[in-house]
Tab-separated table of C-alpha atoms in Angstrom:
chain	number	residue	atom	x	y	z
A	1	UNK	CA	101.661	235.404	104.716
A	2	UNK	CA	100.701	231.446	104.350
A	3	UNK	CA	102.181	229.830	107.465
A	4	UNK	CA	101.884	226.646	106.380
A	5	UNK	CA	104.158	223.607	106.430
A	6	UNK	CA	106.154	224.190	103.370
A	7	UNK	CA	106.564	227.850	103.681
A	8	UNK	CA	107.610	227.770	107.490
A	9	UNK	CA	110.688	224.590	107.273
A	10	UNK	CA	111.836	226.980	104.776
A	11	UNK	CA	111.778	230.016	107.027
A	12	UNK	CA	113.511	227.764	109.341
A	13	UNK	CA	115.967	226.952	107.404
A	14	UNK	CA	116.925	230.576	106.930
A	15	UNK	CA	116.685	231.499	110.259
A	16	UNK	CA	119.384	228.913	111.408
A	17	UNK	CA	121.257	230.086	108.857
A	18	UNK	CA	121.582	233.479	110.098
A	19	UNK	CA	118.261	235.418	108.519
A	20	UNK	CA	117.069	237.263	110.416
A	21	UNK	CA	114.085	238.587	108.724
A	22	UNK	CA	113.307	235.180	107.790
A	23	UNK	CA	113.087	234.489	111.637
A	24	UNK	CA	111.056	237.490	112.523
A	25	UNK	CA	108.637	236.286	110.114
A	26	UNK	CA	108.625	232.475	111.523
A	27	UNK	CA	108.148	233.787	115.263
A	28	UNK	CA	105.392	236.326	113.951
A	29	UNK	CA	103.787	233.030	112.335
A	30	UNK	CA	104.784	230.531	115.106
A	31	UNK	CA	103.198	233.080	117.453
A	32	UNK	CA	99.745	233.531	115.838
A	33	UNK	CA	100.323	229.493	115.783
A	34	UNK	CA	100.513	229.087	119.299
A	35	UNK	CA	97.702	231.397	120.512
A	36	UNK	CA	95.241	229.390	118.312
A	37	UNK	CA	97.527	225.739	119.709
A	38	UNK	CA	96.616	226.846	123.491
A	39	UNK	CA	93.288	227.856	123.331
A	40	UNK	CA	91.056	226.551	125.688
A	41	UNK	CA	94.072	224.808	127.392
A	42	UNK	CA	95.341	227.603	129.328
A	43	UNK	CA	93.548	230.671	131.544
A	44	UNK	CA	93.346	233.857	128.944
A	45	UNK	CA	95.911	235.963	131.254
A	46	UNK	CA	98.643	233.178	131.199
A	47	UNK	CA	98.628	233.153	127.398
A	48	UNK	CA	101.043	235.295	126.240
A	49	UNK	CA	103.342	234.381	129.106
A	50	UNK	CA	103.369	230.816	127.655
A	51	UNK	CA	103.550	232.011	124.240
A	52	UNK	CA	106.058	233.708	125.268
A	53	UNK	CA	108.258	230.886	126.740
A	54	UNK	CA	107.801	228.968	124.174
A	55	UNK	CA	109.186	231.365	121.824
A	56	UNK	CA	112.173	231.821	123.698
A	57	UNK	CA	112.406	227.983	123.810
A	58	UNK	CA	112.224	227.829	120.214
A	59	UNK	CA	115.339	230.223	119.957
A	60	UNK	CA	117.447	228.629	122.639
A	61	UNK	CA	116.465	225.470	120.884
A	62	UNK	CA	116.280	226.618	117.081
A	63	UNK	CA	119.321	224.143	116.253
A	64	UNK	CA	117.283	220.968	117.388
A	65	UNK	CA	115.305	221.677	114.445
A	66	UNK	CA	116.092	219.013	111.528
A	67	UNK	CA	115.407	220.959	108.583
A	68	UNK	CA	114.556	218.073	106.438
A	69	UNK	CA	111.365	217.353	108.963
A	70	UNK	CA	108.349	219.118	109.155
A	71	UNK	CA	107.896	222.499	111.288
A	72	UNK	CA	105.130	222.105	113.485
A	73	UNK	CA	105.390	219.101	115.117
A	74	UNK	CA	108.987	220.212	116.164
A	75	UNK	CA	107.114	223.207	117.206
A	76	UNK	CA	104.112	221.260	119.110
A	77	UNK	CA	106.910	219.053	120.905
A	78	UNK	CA	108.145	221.969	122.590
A	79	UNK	CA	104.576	223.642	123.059
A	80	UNK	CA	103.560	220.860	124.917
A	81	UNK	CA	106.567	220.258	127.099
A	82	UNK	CA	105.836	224.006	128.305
A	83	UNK	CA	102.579	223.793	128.574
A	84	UNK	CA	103.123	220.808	131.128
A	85	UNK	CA	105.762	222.394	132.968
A	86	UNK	CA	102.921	225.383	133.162
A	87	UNK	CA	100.821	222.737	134.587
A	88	UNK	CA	103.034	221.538	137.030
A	89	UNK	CA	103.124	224.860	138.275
A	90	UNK	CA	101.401	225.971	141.617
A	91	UNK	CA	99.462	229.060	140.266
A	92	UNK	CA	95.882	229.905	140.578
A	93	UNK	CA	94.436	232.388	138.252
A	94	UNK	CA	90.912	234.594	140.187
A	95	UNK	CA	89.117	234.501	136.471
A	96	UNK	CA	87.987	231.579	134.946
A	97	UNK	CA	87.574	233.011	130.832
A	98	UNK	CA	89.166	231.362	128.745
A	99	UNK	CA	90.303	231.732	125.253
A	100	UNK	CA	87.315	230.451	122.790
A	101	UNK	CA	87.234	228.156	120.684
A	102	UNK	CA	88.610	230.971	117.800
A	103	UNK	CA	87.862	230.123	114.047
A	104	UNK	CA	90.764	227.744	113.583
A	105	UNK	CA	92.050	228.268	110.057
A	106	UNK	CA	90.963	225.661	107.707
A	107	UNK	CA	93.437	223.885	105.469
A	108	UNK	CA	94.972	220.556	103.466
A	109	UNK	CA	97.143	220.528	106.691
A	110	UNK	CA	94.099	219.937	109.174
A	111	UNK	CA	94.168	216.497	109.677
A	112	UNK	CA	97.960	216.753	110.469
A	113	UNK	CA	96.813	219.582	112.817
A	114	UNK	CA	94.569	217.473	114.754
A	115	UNK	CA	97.277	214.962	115.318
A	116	UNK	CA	99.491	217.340	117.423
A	117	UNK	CA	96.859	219.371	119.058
A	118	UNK	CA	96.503	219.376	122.903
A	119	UNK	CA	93.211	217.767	122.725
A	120	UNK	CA	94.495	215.230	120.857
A	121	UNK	CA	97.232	215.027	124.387
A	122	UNK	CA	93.979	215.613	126.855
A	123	UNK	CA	91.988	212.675	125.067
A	124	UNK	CA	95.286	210.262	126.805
A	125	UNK	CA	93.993	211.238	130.112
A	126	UNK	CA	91.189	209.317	131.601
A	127	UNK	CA	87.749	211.524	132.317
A	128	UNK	CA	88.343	212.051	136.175
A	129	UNK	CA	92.123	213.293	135.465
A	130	UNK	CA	91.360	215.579	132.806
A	131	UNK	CA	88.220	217.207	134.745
A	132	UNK	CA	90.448	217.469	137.928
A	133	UNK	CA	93.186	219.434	135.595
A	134	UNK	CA	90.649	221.529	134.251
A	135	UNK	CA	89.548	222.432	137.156
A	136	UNK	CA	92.110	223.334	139.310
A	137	UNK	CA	95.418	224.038	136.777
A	138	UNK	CA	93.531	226.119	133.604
A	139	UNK	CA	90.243	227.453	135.084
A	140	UNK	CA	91.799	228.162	138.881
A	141	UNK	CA	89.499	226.157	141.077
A	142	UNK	CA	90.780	225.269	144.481
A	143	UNK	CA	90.823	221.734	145.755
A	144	UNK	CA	87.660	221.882	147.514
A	145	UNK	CA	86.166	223.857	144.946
A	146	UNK	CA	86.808	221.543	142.328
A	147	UNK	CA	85.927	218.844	144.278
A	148	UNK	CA	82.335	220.160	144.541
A	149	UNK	CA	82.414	220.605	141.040
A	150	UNK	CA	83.058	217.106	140.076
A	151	UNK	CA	81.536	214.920	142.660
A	152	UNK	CA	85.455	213.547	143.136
A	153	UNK	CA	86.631	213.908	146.890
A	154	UNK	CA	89.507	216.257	147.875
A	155	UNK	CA	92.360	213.599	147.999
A	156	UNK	CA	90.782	212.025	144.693
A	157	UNK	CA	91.251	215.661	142.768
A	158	UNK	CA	94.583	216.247	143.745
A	159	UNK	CA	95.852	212.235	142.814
A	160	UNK	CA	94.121	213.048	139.812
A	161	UNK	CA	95.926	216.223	138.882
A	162	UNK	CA	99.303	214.647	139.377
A	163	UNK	CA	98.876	211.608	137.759
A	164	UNK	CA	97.196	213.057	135.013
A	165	UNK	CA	100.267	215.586	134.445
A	166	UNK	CA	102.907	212.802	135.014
A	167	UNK	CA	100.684	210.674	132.105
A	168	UNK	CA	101.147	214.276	130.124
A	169	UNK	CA	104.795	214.636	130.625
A	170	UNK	CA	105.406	211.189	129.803
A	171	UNK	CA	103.552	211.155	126.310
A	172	UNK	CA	104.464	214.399	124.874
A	173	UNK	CA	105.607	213.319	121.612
A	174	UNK	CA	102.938	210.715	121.494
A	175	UNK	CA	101.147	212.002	118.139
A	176	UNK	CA	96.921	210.069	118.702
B	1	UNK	CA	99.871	240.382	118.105
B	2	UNK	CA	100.564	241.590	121.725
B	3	UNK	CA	103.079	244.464	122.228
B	4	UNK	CA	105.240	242.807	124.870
B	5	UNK	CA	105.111	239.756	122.285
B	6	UNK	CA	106.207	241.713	119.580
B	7	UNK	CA	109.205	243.084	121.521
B	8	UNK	CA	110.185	239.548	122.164
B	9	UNK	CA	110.243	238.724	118.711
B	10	UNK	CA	112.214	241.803	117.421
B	11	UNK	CA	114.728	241.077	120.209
B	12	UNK	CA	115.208	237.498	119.679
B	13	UNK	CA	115.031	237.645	116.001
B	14	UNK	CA	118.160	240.253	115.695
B	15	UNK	CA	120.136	238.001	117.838
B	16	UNK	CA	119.620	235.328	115.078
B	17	UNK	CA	122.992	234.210	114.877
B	18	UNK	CA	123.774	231.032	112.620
B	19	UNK	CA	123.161	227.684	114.052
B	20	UNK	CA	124.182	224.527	113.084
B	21	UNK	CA	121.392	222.238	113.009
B	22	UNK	CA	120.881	218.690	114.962
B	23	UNK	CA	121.666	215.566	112.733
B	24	UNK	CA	120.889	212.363	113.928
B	25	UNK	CA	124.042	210.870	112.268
B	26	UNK	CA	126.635	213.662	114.124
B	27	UNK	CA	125.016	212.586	117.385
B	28	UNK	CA	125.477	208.621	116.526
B	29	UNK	CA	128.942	209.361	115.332
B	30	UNK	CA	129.968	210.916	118.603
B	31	UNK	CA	128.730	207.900	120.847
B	32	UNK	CA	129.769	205.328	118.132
B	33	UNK	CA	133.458	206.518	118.704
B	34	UNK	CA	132.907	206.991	122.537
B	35	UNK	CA	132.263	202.869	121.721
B	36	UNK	CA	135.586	202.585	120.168
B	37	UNK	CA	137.245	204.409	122.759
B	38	UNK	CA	136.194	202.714	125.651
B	39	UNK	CA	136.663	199.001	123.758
B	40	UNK	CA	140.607	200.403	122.674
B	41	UNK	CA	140.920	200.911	126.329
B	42	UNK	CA	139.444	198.627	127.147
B	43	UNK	CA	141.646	195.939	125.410
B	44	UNK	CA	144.633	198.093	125.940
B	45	UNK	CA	144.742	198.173	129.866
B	46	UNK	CA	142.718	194.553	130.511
B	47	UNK	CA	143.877	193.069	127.317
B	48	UNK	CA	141.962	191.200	125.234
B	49	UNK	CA	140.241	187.770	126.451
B	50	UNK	CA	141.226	184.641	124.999
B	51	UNK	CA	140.216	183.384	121.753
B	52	UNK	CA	139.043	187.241	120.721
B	53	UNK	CA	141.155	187.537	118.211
B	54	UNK	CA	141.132	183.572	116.690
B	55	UNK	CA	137.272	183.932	116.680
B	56	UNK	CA	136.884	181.329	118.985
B	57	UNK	CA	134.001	182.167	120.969
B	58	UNK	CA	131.569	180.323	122.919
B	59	UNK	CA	127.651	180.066	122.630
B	60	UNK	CA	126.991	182.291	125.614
B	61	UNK	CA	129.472	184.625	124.371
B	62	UNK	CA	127.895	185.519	121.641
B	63	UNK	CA	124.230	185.146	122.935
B	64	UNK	CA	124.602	187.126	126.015
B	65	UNK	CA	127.094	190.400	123.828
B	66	UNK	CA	124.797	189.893	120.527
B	67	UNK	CA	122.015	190.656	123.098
B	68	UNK	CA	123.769	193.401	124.415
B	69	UNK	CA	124.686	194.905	121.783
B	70	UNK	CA	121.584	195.319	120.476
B	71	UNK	CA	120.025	196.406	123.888
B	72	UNK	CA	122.457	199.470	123.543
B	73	UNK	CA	122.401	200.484	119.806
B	74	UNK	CA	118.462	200.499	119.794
B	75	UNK	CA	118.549	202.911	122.914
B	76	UNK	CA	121.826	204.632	121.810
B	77	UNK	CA	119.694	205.353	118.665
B	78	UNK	CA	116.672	206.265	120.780
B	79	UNK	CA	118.352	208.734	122.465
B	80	UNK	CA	120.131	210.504	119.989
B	81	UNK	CA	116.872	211.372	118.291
B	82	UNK	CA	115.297	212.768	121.649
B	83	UNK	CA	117.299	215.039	121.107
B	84	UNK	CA	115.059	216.691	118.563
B	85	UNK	CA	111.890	216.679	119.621
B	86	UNK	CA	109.052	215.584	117.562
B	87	UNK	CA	105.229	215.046	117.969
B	88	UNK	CA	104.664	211.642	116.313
B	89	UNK	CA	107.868	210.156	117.569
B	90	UNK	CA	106.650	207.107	119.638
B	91	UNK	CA	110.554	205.687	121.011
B	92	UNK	CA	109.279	202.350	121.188
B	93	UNK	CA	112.168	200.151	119.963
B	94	UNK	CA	114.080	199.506	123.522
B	95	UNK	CA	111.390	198.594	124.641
B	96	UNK	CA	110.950	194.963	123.064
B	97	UNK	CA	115.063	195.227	122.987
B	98	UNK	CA	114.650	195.460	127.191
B	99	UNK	CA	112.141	192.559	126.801
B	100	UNK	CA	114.038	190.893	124.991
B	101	UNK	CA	117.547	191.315	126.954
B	102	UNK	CA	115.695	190.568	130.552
B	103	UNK	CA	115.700	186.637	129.857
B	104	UNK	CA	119.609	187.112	130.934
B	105	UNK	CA	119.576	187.977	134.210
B	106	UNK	CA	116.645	185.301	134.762
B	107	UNK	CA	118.926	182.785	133.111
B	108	UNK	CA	121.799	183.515	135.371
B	109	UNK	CA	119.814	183.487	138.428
B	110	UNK	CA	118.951	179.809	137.770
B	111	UNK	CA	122.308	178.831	136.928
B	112	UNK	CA	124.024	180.425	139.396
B	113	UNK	CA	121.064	179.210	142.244
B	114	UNK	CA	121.458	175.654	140.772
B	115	UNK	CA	122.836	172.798	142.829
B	116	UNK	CA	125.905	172.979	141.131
B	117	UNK	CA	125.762	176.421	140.571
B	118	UNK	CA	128.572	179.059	141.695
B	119	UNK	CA	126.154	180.991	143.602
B	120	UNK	CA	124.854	184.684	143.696
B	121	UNK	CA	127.880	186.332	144.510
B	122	UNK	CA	131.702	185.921	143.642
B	123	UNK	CA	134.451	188.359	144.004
B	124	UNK	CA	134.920	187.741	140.200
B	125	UNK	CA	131.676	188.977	139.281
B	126	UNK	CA	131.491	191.991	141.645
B	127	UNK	CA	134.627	193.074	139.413
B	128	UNK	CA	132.919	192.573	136.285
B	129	UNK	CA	130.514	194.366	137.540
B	130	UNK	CA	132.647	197.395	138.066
B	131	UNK	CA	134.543	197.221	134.725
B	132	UNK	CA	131.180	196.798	133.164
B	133	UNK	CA	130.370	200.265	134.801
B	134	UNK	CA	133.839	201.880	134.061
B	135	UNK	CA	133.257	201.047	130.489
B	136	UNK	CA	129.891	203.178	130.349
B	137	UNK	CA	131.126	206.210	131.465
B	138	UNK	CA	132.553	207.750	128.238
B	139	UNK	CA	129.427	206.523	126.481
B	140	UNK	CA	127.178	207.946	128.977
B	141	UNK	CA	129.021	211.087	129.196
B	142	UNK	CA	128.799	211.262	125.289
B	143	UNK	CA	124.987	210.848	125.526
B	144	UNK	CA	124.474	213.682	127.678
B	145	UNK	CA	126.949	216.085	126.449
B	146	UNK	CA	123.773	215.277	123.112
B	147	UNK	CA	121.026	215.502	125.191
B	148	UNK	CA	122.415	218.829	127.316
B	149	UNK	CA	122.677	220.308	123.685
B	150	UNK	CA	119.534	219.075	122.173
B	151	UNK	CA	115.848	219.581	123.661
B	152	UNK	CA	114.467	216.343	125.169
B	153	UNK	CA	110.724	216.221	126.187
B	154	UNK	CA	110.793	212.996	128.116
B	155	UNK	CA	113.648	213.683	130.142
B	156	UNK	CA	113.099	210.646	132.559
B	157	UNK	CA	112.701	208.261	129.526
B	158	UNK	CA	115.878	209.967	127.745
B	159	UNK	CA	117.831	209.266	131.260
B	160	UNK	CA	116.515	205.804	131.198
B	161	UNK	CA	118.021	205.088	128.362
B	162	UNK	CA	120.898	206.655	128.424
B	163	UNK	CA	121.721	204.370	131.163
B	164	UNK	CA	120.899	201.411	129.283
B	165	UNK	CA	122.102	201.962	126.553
B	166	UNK	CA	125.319	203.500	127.855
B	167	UNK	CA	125.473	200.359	130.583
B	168	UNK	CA	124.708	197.538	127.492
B	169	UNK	CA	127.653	198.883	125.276
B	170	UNK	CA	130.314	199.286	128.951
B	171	UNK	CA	129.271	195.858	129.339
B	172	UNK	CA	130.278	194.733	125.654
B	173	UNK	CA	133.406	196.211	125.571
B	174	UNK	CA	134.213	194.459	129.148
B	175	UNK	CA	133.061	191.478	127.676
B	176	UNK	CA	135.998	191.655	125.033
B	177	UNK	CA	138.399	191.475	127.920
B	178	UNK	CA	136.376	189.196	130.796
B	179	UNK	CA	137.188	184.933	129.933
B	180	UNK	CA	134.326	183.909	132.112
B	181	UNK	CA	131.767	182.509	129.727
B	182	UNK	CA	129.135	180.626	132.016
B	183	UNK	CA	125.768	181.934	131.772
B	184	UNK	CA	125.708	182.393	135.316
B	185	UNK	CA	128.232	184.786	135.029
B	186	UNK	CA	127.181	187.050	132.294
B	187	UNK	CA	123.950	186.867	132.796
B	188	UNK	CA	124.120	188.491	136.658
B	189	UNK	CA	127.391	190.376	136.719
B	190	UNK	CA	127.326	191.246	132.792
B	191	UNK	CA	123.595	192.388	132.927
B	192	UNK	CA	124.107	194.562	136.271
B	193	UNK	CA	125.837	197.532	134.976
B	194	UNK	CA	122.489	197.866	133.164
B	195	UNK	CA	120.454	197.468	135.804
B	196	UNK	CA	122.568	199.851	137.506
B	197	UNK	CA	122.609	202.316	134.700
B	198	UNK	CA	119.135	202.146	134.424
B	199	UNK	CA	118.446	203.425	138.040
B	200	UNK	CA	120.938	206.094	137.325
B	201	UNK	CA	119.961	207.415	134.806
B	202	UNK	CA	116.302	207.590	135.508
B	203	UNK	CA	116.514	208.998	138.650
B	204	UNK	CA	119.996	211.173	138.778
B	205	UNK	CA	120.778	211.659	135.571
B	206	UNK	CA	117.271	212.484	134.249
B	207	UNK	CA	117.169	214.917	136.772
B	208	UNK	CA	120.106	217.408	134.679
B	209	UNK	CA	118.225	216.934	131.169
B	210	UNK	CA	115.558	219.420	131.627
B	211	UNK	CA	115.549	222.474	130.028
């Protein structure tokens, strides 16, 4: 199965018309998609919970879809408005792994890729804001740990944090 | 692919039902005849000013509703497309529109604070002021009903302009009905329901567009 551009608009297209093979096939896709989107942006154990939520996003949400625009930066607009709202969230994961940096899957569509991707999102931030997030929202550092981490005081790492998620939530469809 | 993943999948995919998908042009139909609406009624229970329908029309008039007009149709457009989200999507046109449209209430300050100048406040203008905000409500509530369907990312930039946009156009179709033409007029009590529906909608309304 080729989940590229082409193939998954018209997958889309089937699904809101009722297919629902068609669908299972997108969200098997979409899924695969996503694992790869989030890597290194979110703590290995909360993966598939935000995979998940952004899958059931995508089907409370499936009509937003325009089908004559392309699939995946629909897809990476509401991929990165979870992820934030993940962010946002108090948690604190006890293991710092994370997801590595997984053969991405090389294609025509790359550059277009690279334009939606989270990194692309993180590189908004300045250097202090997206260490503090690092830190303390995806690798599950407390305050004061982070802060000995970075060299950036207590009150400094959690300004950080929430300014650099506000800056996040406010440029989600912002594409470089 | 993870089992409790999978399971998702298979449940959400057999509850595929048909959808019908977001176009830009239903959503700018719906708030183009809230428009209509609210200037009908508008005209209907205020009546129409005079000279509206001999096309005589003063400089300001036209300056200060052109302005308007085009303050709310760039962010009605704005936020019809937030709707469907879209990474590439930058929303940037109110901006210069807001830019441009903030010379008004500047204008009127100094006309209104001149020597000869009516002042800050008249009871005339306070019930502008209030049409202007009566007007809005049926295009705000259009713009909403959009965004409550649709899947906005930037909620508190989506509320923001909702409320301009949905305060320019109430203030347009008052405008058809109010005869006071000075600029220190429109450009206070004809530019507040903006202001106003700016501040609501970016920090009530905004509040009821996540999802």
């Amino acid at each position: 199965m080729n989940g590229d551009d082409a193939t998954m608009m018209r997958l889309m297209r089937a699904a809101q018309n009722g297919d629902k093979q068609a669908y299972a096939v997108l969200l098997e896709q979409a899924a695969k998609w996503l694992r790869r989107y989030f890597r290194r942006r979110i703590a290995l154990e909360k993966l598939d919970d935000l995979v998940q939520e952004v899958l059931l996003s995508v089907h409370a949400k499936r009509s937003t879809y325009d089908p004559d625009r392309p699939f995946y930066p629909w897809l990476a607009a509401i991929a990165r408005y979870r992820w934030v709202d993940y962010l946002r969230a108090e948690y604190r994961t006890q293991t710092q792994e994370l997801l590595e940096d997984t053969a991405s899957e090389e294609s025509a569509e790359e550059p277009v890729m690279a334009r939606i991707s989270l990194d692309r999102l993180f590189d908004q931030l300045s250097p202090a804001q997206a260490e503090a997030i690092e830190l303390v929202k995806i690798e599950g550092y407390s305050v004061a740990e982070a802060s000995e981490r970075s060299g950036q005081s207590q009150s400094l790492i959690k300004v950080n944090v929430h300014r650099g998620i506000r800056k996040l939530a406010a440029i989600i469809e912002k594409a470089s | 692919m993870d089992d409790p993943t999978q399971a998702l999948i298979d449940r959400i995919s057999a509850d595929a039902a048909p959808v019908r998908p977001f176009r830009m042009g239903r959503g700018l139909a719906l708030a183009g005849l809230a428009f209509v609406v609210t200037i009908i009624a508008t005209l209907f229970l205020l009546g129409a000013r005079h000279g509206l329908m001999s096309g005589e029309f003063s400089v300001y008039f036209v300056v200060v509703n052109g302005l308007l007009l085009v303050l709310g149709l760039s962010c009605v457009t704005t936020v019809v497309a937030m709707a469907s989200p879209h990474v590439g999507t930058g929303h940037e046109g109110p901006k210069w529109a807001i830019a441009m449209a903030g010379v008004l209430p500047a204008a009127g300050v100094l006309a209104a604070s001149a020597p000869d100048g009516v002042g800050l406040l008249h009871v005339e203008g306070i019930h502008c002021m209030y049409m202007g905000l009566a007007a809005s409500v049926l295009i705000a509530a259009a713009l909403f009903v959009w965004l409550r369907r649709g899947a906005p990312v930037s909620p508190k930039l989506a509320g923001l302009y909702l409320g301009i946009g949905s305060g320019a156009l109430g203030s347009v179709a008052n405008g058809m009905a109010c005869a006071d033409d000075s600029i220190a007029h429109l450009g206070i009590w004809h530019m507040a329901p903006v202001v106003i529906g700016a501040l609501v909608g970016r920090y009530v309304i905004s509040r009821w567009l996540r999802w």
